[in-house]
Short mmCIF file of C-alpha atoms in Angstrom, two decimals:
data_model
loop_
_atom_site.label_atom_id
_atom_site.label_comp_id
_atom_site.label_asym_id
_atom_site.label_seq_id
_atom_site.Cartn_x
_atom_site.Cartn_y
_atom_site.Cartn_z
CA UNK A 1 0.00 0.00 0.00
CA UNK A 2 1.31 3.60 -0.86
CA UNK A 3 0.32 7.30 0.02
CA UNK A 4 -2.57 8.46 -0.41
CA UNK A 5 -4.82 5.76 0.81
CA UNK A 6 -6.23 3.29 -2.43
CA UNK A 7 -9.13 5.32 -4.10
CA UNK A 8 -12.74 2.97 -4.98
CA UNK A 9 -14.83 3.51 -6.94
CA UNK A 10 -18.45 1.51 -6.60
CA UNK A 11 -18.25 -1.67 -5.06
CA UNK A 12 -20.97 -0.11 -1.63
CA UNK A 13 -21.95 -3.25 -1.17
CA UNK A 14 -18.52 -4.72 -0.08
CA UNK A 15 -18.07 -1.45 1.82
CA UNK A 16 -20.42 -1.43 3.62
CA UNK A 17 -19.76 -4.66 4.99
CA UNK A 18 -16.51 -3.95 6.36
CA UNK A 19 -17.64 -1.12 7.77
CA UNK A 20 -20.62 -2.93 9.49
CA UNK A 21 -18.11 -5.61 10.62
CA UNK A 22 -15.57 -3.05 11.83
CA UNK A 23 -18.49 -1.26 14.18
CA UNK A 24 -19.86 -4.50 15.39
CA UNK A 25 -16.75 -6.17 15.95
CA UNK A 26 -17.69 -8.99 14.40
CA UNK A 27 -14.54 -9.73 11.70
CA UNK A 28 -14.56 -13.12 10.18
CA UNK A 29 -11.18 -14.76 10.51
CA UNK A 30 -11.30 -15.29 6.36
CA UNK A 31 -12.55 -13.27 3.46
CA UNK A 32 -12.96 -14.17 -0.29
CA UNK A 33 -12.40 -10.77 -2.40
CA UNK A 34 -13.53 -11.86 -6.04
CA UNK A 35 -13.63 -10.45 -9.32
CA UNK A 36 -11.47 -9.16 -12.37
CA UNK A 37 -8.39 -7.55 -11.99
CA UNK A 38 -8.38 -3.56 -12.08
CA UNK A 39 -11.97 -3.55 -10.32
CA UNK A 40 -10.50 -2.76 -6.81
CA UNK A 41 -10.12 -5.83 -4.69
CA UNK A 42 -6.63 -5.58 -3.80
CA UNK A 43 -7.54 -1.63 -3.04
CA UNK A 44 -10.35 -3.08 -1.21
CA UNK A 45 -8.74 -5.20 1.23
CA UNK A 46 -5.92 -2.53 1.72
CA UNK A 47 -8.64 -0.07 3.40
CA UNK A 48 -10.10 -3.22 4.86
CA UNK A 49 -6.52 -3.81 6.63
CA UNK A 50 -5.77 0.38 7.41
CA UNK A 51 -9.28 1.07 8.89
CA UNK A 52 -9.62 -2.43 11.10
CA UNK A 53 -6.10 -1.42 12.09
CA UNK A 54 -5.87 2.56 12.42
CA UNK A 55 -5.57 3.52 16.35
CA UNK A 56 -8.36 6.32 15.60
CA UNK A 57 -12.27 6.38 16.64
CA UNK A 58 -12.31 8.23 13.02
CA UNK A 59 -10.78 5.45 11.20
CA UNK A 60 -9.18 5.47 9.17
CA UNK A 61 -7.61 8.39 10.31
CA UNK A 62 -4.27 8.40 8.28
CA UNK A 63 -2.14 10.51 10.53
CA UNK A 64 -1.90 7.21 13.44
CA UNK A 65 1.77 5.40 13.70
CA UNK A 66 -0.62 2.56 12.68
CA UNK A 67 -1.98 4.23 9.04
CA UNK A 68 1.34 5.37 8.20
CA UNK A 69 2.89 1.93 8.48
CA UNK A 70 0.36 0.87 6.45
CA UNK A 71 0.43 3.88 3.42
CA UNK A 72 4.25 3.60 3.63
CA UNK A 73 3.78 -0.26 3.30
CA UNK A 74 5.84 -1.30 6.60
CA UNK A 75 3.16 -2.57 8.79
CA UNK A 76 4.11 -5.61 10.60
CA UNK A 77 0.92 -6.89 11.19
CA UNK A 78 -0.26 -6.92 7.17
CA UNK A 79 1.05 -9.68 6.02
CA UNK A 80 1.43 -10.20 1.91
CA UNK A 81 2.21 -13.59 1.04
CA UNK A 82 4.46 -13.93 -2.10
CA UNK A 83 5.61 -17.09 -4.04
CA UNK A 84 8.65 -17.47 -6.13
CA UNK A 85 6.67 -19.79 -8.96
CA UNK A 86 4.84 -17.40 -10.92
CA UNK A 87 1.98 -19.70 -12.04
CA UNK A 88 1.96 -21.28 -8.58
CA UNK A 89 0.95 -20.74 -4.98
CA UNK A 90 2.10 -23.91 -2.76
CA UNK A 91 2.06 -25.71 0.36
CA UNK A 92 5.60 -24.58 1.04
CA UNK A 93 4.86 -21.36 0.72
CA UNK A 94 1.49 -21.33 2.79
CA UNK A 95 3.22 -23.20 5.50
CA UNK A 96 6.60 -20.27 5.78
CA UNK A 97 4.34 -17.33 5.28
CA UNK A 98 0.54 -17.76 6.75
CA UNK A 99 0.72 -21.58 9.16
CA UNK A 100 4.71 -21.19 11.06
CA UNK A 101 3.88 -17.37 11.89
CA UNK A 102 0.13 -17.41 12.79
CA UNK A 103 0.74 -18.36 16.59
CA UNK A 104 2.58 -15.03 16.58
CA UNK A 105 0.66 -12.46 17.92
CA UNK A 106 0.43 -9.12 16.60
CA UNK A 107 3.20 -6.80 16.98
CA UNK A 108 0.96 -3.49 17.92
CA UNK A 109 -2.67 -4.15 16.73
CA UNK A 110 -5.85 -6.10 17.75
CA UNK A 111 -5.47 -8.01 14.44
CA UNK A 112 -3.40 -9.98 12.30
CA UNK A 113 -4.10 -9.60 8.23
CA UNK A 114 -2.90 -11.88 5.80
CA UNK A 115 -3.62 -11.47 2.12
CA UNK A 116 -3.16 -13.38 -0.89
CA UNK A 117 -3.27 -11.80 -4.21
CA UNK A 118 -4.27 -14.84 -6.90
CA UNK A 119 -5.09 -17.05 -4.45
CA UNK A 120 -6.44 -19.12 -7.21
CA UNK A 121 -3.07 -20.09 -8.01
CA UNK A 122 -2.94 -22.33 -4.84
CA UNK A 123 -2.64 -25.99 -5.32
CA UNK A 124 -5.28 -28.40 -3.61
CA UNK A 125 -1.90 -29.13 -1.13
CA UNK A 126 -1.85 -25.78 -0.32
CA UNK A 127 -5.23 -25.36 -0.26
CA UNK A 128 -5.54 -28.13 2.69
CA UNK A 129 -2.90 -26.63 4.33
CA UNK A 130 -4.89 -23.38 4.15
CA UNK A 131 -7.67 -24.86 5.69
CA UNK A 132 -5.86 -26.54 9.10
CA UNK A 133 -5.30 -22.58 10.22
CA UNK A 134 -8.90 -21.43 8.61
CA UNK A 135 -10.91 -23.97 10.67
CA UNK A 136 -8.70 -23.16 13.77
CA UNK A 137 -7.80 -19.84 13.72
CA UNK A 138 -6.28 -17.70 16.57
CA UNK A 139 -8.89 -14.92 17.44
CA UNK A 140 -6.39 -12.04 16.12
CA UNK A 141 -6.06 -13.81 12.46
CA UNK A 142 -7.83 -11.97 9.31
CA UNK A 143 -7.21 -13.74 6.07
CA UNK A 144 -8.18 -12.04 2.92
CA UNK A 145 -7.64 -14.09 -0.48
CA UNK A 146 -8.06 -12.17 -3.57
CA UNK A 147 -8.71 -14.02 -6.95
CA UNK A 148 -10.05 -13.97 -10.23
CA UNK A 149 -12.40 -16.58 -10.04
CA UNK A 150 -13.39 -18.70 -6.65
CA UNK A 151 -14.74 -21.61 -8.22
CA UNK A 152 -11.26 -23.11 -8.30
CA UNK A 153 -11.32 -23.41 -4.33
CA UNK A 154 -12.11 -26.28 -2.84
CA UNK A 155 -15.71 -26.52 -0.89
CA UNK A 156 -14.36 -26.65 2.44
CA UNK A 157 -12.01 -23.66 1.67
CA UNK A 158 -15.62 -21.81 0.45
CA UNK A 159 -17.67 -22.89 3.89
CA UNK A 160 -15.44 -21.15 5.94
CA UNK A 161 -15.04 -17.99 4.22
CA UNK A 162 -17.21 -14.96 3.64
CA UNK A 163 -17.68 -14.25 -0.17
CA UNK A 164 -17.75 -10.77 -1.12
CA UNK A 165 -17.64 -10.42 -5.11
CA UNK A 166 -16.97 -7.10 -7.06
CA UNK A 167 -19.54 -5.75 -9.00
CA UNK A 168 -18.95 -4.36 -12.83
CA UNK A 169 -19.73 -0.22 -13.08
CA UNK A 170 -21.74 1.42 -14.55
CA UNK A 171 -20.48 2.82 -18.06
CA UNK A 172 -21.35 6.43 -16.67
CA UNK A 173 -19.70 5.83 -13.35
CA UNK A 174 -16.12 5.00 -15.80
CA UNK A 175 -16.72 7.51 -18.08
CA UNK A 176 -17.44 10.01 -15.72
CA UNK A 177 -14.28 9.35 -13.39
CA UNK A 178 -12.36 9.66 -16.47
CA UNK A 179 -13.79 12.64 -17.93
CA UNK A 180 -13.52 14.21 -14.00
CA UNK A 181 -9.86 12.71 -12.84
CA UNK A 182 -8.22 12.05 -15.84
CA UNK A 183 -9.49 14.88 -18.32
CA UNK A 184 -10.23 12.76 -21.00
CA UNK A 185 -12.18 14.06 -23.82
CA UNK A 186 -16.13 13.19 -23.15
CA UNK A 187 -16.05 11.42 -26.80
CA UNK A 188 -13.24 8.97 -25.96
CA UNK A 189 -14.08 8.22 -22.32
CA UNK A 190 -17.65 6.80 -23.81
CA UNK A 191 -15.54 4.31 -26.07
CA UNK A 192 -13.37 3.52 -23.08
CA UNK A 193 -16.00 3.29 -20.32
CA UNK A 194 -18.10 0.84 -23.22
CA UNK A 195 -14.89 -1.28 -24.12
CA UNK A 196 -13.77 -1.28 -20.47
CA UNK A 197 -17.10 -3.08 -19.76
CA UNK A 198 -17.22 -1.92 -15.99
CA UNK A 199 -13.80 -2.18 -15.12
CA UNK A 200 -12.36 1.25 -13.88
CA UNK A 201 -8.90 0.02 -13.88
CA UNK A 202 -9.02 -1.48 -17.18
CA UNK A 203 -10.48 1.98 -18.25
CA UNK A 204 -7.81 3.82 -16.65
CA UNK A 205 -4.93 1.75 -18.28
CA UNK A 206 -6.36 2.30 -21.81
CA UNK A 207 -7.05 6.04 -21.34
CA UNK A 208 -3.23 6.32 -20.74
CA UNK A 209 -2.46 3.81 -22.85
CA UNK A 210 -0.19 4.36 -26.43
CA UNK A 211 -0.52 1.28 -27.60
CA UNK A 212 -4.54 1.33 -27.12
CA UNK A 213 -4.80 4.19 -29.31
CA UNK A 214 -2.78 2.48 -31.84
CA UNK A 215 -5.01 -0.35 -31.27
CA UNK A 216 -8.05 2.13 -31.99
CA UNK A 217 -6.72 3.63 -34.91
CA UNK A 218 -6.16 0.41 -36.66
CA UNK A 219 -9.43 -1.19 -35.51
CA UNK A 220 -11.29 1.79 -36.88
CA UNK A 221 -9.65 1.74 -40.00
CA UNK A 222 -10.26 -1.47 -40.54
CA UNK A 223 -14.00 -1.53 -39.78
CA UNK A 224 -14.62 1.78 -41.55
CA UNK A 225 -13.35 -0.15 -44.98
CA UNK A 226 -13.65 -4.04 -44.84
CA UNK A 227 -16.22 -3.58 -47.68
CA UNK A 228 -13.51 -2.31 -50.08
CA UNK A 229 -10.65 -4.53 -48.76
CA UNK A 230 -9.98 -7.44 -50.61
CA UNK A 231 -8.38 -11.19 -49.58
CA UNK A 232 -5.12 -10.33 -49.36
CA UNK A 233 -5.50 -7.55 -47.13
CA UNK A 234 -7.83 -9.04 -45.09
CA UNK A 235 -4.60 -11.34 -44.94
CA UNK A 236 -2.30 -8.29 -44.49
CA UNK A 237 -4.18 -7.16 -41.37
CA UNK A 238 -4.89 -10.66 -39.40
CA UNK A 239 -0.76 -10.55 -39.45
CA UNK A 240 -0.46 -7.89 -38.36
CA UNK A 241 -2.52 -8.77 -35.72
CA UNK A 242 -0.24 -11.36 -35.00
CA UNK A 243 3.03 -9.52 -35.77
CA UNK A 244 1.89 -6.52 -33.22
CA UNK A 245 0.75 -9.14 -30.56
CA UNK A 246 -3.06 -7.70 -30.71
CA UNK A 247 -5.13 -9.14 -27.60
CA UNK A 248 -7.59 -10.83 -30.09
CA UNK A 249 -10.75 -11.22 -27.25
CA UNK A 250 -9.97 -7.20 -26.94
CA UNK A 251 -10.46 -6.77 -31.05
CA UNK A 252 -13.36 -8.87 -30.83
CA UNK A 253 -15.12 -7.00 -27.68
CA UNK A 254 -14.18 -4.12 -29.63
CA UNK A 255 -16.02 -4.35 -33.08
CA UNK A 256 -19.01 -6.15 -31.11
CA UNK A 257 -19.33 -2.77 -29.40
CA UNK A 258 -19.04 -1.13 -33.32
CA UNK A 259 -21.36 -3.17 -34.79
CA UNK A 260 -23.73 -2.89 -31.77
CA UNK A 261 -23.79 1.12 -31.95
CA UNK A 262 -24.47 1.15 -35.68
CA UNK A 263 -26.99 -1.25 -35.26
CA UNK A 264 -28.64 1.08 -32.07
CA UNK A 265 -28.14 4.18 -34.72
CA UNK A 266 -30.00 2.23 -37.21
CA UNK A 267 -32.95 0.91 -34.83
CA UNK A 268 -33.33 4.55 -33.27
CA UNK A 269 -31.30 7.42 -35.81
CA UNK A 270 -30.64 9.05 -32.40
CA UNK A 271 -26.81 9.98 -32.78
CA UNK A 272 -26.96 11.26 -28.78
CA UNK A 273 -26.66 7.08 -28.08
CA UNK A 274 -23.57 6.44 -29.94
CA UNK A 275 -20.97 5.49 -28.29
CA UNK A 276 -18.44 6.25 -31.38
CA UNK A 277 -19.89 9.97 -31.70
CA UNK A 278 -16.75 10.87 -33.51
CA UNK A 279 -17.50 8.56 -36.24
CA UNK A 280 -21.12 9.30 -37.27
CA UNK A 281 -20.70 9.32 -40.68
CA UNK A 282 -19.02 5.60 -40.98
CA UNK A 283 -21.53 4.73 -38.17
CA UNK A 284 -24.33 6.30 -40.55
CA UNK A 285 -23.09 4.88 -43.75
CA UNK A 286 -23.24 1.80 -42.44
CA UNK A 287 -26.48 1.59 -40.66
CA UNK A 288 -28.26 2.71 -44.35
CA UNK A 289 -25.84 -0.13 -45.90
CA UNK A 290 -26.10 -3.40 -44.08
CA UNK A 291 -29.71 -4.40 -43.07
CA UNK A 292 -30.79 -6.18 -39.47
CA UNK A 293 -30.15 -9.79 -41.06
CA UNK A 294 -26.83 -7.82 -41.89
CA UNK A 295 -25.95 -7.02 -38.30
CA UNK A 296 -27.27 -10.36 -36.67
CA UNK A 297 -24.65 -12.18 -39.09
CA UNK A 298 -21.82 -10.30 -38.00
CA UNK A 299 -22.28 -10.14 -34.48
CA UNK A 300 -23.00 -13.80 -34.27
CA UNK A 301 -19.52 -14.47 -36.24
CA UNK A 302 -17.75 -12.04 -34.32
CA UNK A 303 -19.10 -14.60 -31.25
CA UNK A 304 -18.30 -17.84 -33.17
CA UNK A 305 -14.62 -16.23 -33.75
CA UNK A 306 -14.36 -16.40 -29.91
CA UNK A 307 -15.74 -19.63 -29.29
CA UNK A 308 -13.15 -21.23 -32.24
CA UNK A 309 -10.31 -18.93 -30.71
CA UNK A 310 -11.58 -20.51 -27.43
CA UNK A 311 -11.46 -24.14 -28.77
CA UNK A 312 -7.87 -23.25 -30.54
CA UNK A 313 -8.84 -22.96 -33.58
CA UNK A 314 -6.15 -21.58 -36.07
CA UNK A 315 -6.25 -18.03 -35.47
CA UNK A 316 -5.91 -17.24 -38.87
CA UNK A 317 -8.76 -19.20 -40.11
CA UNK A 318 -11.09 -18.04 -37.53
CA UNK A 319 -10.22 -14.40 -38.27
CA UNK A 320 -10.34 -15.24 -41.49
CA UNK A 321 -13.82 -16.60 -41.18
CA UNK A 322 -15.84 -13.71 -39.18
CA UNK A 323 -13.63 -10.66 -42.00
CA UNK A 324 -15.21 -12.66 -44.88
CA UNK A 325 -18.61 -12.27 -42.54
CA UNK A 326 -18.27 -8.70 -42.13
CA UNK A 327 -17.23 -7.85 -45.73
CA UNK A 328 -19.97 -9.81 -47.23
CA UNK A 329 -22.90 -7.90 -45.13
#
């Protein structure tokens, strides 16, 4: 954790729980935090860990020996458990860092925290080894496991833990936050608050992102032309996909979100509902071009591309596929 104290947006209804569990008193001994990364958890459980742990009535108060160990990211009693294996959290490591120090009591708080960033990374031996200090823990011990996805936990590991899952945002919420903090133009923080899908800090990292507005420039290109392209640059641009190491499920989200606003602009001629404002002529050309059977075709190969990507498909083929789609209607 660093000064200031982690910033989150949304998520109430996980912050209000702490908060109701840090007035009663009554803090489970283990926590699951779940959702994508960039939606807050980790910034969640840090404010979890410096408000349980501040010295202040107004916690967090910030100014307390406590809060500054934990902004300056020194506190002895938060506890972040590492592992050397990248892909890999196991029993070794749950055994040095979380089950051979838990009998230690807390240096200078009421409460011990341990957290574990992609906790879904834990074997099932680590898992079980996890579970020994969950189903016995000493009254002082908070853990907090962070992860992508829970399902990958085993049931007994689930029982014993309260589940708290982030929430996606709003698309006004993003775009408004970037429009306010980051001074992005109101055009471009509707494309990134729509391709961001609820995610503030995937918004954030395209907003300051280079290489995402490279990414736009040739996306737009491309779907602003396909009609006139022929085979061999159809060709041209699925390597270059390759060549430039495009995120392909990030291509795809982004001309469902295309074809989806000229299809809306068709449906309702209302430009004020585009999300690609800046483009309303393309979007408008478009929407008089290709009919509704036009749009339903595209969208549903733009879905079978990820379910063949999905099923590793050749990428070529399946790109290949959904252009030949898109040029055709």
């Amino acid at each position: 954790m660093s000064t200031p104290p982690p910033f989150i947006l949304g998520q109430d209804h996980i912050k209000r729980h702490f908060q109701t569990a840090i007035a009663t008193r009554k803090i489970s001994h283990a926590y699951i935090l779940s959702g994508e990364p960039g939606t807050g958890r980790n910034a969640l459980a840090d404010h979890f860990a410096l408000t349980l742990l501040c010295e202040s009535a107004a916690a967090p108060c910030l100014k307390c020996h406590s809060c500054r160990q934990a902004l300056s990211g020194n506190h002895p009693d938060i506890i972040h458990i590492t592992h050397e294996k990248p892909g890999t959290i196991g029993v070794d490591d749950i055994r040095a860092q979380i089950n051979n120090t838990v009998s230690i009591r807390p240096y200078s708080s009421q409460y011990k925290l341990y957290i574990m960033d992609e906790a879904e990374k834990m074997t099932i031996q680590a898992q079980n080894a996890l579970l020994k200090t969950i189903e016995e823990p000493p009254s002082y011990a908070v853990i907090i496991l962070i992860t992508t996805n829970s399902d990958g936990f085993l049931p007994t590991i689930l029982s014993r833990c309260v589940q708290l899952k982030l929430r996606p945002l709003d698309d006004a919420a993003v775009r408004d936050y970037l429009i306010a903090e980051l001074s992005v133009p109101d055009t471009k923080a509707e494309i990134y608050a729509a391709f961001a899908r609820g995610n503030i800090g995937k918004a954030v990292r395209i907003a300051q992102s280079e290489d995402f507005q490279h990414f736009y420039e040739e996306l737009i290109h491309l779907l602003k032309n396909i009609r006139a392209m022929d085979i061999s640059m159809l060709l041209n641009f699925i390597k270059k996909l390759k060549d430039e190491n495009f995120d392909l499920y990030e291509c795809l989200d982004f001309m469902q979100i295309w074809y989806r606003d000229a299809l809306m602009f068709k449906v309702t001629k209302d430009a004020n509902l585009l999300i690609f404002k800046d483009e309303y002529s393309a979007i408008n050309e478009m929407s008089q071009k290709t009919g509704y059977d036009g749009f339903e075709n595209i969208l549903q190969a733009i879905e079978k591309a990820k379910v063949r990507l999905e099923a590793n498909v050749n990428m070529e083929l399946a790109m290949e596929l959904m252009f030949l789609v898109m040029k055709e209607n």
